[in-house]
PDB file of C-alpha atoms in Angstrom:
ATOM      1  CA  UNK X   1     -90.469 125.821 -45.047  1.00 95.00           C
ATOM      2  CA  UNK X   2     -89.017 123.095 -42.727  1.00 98.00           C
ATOM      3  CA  UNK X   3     -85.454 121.977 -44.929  1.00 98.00           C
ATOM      4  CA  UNK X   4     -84.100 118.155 -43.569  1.00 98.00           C
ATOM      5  CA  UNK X   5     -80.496 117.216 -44.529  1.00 98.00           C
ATOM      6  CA  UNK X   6     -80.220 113.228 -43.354  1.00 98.00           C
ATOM      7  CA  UNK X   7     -76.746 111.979 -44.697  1.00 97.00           C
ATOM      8  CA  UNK X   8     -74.459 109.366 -43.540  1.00 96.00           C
ATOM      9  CA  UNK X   9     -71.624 109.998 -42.072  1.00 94.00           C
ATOM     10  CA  UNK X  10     -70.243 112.768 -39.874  1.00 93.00           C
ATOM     11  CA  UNK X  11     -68.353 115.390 -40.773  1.00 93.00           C
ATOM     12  CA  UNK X  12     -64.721 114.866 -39.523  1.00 89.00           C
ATOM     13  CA  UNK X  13     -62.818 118.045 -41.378  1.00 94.00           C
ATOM     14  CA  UNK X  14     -62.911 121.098 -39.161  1.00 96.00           C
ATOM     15  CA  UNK X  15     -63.394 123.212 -42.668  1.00 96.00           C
ATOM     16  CA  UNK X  16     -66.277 121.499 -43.739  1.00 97.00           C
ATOM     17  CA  UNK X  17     -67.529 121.902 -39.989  1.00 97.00           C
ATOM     18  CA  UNK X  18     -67.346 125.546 -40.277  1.00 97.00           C
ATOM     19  CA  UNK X  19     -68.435 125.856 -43.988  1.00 97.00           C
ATOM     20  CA  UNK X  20     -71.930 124.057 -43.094  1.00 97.00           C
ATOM     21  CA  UNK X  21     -71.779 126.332 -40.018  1.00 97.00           C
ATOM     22  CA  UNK X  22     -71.782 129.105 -42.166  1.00 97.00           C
ATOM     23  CA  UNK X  23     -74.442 127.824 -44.542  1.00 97.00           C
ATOM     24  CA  UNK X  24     -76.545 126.753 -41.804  1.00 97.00           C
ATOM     25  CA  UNK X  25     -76.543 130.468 -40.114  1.00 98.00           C
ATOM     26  CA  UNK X  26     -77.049 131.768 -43.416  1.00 97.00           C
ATOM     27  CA  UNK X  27     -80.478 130.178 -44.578  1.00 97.00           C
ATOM     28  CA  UNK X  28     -81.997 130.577 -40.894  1.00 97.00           C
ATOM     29  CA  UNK X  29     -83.869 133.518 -42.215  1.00 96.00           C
ATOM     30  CA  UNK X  30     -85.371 132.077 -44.875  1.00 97.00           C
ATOM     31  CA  UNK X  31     -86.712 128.250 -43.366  1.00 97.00           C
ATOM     32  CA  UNK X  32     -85.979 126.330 -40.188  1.00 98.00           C
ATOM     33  CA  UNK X  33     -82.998 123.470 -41.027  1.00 98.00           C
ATOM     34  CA  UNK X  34     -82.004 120.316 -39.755  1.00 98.00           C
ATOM     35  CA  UNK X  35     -79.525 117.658 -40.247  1.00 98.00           C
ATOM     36  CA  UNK X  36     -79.744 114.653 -39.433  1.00 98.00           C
ATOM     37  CA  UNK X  37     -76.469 112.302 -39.109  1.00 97.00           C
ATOM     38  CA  UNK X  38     -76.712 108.121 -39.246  1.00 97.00           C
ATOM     39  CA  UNK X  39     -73.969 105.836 -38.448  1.00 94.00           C
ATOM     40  CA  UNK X  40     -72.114 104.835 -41.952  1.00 92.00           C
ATOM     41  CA  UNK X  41     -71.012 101.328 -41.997  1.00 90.00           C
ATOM     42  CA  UNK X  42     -67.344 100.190 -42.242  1.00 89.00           C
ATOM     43  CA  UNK X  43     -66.942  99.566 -46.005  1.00 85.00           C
ATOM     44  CA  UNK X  44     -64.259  96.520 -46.983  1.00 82.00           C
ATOM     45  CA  UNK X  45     -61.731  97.708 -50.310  1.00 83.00           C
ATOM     46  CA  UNK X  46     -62.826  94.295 -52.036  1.00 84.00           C
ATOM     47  CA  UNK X  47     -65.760  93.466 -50.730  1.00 85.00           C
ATOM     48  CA  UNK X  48     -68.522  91.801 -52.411  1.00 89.00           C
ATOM     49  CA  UNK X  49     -71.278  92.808 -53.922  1.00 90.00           C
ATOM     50  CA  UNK X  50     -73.606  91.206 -51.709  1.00 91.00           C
ATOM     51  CA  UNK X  51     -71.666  92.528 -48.746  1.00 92.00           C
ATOM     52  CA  UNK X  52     -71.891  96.046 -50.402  1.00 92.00           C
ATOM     53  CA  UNK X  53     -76.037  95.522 -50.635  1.00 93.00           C
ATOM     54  CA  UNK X  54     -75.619  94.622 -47.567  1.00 94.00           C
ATOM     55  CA  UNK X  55     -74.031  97.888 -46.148  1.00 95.00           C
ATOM     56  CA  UNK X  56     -76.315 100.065 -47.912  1.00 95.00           C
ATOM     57  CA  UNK X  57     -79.149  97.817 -46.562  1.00 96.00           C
ATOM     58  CA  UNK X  58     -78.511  98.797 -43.159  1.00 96.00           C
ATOM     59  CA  UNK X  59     -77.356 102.346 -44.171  1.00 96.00           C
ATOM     60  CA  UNK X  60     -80.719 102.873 -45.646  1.00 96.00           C
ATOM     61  CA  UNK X  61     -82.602 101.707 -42.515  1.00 97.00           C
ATOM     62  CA  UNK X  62     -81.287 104.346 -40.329  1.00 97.00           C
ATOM     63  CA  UNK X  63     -81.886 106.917 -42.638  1.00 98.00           C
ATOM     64  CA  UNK X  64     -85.751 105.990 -43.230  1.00 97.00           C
ATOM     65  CA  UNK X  65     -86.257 106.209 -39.816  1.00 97.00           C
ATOM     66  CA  UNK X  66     -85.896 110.046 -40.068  1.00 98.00           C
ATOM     67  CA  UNK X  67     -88.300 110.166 -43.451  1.00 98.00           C
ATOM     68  CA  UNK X  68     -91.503 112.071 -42.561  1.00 96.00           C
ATOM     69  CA  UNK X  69     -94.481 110.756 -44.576  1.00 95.00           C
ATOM     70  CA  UNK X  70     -95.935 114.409 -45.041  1.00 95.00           C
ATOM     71  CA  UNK X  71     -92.175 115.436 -46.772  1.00 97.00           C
ATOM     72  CA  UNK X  72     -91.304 115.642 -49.936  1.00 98.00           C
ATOM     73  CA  UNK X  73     -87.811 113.525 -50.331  1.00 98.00           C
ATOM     74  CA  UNK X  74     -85.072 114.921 -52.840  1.00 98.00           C
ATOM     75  CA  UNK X  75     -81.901 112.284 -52.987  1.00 98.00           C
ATOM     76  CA  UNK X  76     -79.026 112.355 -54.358  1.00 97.00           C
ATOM     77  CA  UNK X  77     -77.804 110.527 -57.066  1.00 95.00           C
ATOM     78  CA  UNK X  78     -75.515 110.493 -59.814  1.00 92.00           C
ATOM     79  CA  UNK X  79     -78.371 108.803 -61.886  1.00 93.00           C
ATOM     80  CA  UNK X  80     -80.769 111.619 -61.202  1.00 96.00           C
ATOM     81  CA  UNK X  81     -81.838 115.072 -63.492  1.00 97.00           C
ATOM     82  CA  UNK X  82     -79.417 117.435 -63.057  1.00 97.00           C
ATOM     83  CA  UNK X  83     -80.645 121.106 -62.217  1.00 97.00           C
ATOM     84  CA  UNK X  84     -79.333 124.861 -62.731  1.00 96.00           C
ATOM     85  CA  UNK X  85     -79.517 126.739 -59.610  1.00 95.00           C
ATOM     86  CA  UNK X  86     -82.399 128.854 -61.473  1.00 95.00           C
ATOM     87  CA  UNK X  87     -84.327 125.190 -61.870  1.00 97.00           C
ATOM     88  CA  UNK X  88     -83.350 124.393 -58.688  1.00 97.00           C
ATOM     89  CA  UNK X  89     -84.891 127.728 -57.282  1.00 97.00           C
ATOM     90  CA  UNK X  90     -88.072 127.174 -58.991  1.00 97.00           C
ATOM     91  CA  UNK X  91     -88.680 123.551 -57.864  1.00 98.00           C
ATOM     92  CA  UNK X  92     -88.445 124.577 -54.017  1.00 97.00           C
ATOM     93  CA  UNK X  93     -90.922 127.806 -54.776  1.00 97.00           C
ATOM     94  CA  UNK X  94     -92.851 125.266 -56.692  1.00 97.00           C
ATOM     95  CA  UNK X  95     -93.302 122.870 -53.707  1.00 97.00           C
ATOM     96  CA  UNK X  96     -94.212 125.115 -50.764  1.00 94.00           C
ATOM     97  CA  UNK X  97     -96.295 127.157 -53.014  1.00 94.00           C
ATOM     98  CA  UNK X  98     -98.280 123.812 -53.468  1.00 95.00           C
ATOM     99  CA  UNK X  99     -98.401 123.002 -50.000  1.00 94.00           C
ATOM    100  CA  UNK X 100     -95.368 121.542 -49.124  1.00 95.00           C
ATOM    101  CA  UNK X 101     -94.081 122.345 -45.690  1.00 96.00           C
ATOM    102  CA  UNK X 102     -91.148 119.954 -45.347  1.00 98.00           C
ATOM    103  CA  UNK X 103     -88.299 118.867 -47.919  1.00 98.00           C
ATOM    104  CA  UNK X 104     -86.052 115.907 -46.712  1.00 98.00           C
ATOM    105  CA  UNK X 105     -82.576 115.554 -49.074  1.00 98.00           C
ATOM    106  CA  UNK X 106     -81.081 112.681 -48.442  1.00 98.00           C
ATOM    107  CA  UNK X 107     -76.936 112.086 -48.734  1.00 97.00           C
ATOM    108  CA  UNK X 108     -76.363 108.952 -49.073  1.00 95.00           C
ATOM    109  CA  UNK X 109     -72.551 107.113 -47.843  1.00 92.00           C
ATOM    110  CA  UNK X 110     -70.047 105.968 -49.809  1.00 89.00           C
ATOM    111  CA  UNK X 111     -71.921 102.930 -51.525  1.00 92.00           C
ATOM    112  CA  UNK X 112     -74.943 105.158 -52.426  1.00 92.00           C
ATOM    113  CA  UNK X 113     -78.669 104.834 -51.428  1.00 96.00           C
ATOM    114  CA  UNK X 114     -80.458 101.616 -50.494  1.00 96.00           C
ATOM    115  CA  UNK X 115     -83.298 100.361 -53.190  1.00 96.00           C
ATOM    116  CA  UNK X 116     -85.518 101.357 -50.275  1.00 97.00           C
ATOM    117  CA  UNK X 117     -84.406 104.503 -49.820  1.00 98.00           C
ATOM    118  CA  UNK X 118     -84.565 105.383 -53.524  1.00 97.00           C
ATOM    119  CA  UNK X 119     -88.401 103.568 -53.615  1.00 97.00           C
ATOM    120  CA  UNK X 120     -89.351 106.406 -50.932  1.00 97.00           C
ATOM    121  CA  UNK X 121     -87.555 109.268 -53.142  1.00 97.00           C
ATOM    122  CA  UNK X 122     -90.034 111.898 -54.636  1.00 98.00           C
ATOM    123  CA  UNK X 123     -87.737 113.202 -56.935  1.00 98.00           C
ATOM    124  CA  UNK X 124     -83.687 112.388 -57.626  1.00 98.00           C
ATOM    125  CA  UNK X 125     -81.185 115.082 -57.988  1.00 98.00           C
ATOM    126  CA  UNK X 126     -77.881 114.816 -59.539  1.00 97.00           C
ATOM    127  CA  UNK X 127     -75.373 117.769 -59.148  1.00 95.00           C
ATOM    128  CA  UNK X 128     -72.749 116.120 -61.532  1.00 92.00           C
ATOM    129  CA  UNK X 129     -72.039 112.945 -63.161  1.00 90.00           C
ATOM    130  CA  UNK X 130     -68.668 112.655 -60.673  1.00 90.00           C
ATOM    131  CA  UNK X 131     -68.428 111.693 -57.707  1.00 87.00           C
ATOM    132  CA  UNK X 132     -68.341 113.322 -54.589  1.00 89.00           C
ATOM    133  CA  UNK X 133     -66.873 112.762 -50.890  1.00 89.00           C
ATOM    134  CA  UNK X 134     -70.229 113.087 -49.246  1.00 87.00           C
ATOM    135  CA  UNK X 135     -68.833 115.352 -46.547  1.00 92.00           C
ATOM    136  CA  UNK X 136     -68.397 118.031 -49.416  1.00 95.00           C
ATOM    137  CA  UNK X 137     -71.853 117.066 -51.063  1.00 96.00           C
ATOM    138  CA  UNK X 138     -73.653 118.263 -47.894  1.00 97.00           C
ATOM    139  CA  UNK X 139     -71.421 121.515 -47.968  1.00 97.00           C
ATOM    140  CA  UNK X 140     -72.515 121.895 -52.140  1.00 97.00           C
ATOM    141  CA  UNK X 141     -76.283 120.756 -50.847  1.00 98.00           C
ATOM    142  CA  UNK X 142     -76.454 123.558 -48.441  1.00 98.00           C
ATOM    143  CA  UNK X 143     -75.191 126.350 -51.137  1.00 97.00           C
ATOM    144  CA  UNK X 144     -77.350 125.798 -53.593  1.00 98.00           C
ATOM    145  CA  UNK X 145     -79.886 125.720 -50.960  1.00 98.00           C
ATOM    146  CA  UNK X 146     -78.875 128.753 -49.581  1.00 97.00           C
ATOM    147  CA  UNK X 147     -78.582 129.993 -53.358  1.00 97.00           C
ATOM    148  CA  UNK X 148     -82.453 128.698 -54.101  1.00 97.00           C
ATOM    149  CA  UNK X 149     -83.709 131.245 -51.896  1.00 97.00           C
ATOM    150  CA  UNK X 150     -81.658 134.182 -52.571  1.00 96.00           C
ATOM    151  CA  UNK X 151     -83.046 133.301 -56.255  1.00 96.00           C
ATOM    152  CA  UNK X 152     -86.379 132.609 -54.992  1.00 95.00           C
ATOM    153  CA  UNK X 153     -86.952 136.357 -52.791  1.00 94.00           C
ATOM    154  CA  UNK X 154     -84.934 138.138 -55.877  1.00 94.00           C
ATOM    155  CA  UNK X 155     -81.848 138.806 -54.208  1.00 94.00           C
ATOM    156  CA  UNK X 156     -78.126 138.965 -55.553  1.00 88.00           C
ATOM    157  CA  UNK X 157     -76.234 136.280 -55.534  1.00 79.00           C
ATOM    158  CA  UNK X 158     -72.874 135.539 -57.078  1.00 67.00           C
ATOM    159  CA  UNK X 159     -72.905 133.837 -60.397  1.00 60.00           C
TER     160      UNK X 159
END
């Protein structure tokens, strides 16, 4: 299974440099993983909210450019179904067992997710109801990742 993280932003913080490090060394044995970085836009305190669609607008295009139209695209969203790692698991066995070779999650910036970018979504994932600096999201993305397929091949795993 080919695993795509494409998130705005990069990751300033040294700790969660090393923590995705970690997660990233971690789930090379079980599927090859990339992530993908776009520019995030310079977002105004009080801006408006046509200046805010507007940000996300152009957000969204750079991360679209990375969708593959054979992957299966996971976002995530606070409006989305929330899953226990178990669920979680199951939908990723679920998926390659079907066919699937690739599955893109998408982190979105500050603002959230373009309409477009939500259009193209397969399926949206909500880990909580709060909100999240997305530098930590891809760190929590990566875990339960990493978590899914020590699940999925029956292994231990802290719970």
């Amino acid at each position: 299974m080919k695993i795509d993280i494409i998130c705005v932003g990069k990751i300033k913080e040294k700790f969660y440099t090393a923590a995705v490090e970690e997660y990233s060394k971690r789930l090379s044995r079980y599927c090859q993983l990339e992530i993908h970085e776009v520019a995030d836009e310079k977002t105004p305190d009080h801006g408006s909210e046509a200046e805010y669609q507007r940000i996300k607008r152009m957000e969204g295009e750079r991360l679209l450019r990375f969708f593959r139209p054979d992957a299966y695209v996971i976002v995530l969203a606070i409006d989305g179904k929330p899953l226990s790692s178990e669920a979680f698991s199951e939908k990723m066995d679920a998926l390659g067992i079907s066919g699937t070779s690739r599955i893109q999650f998408v982190i979105g910036g500050s603002l959230g997710l373009s309409e477009e970018v939500m259009r193209r979504a397969d399926f949206r994932l909500s880990f909580s109801p709060m909100t999240f600096p997305h530098q930590l999201m891809r760190v929590i993305l990566l875990e339960q990742i990493y978590r899914g397929y020590r699940i999925m091949k029956g292994e231990p795993y802290h719970k």
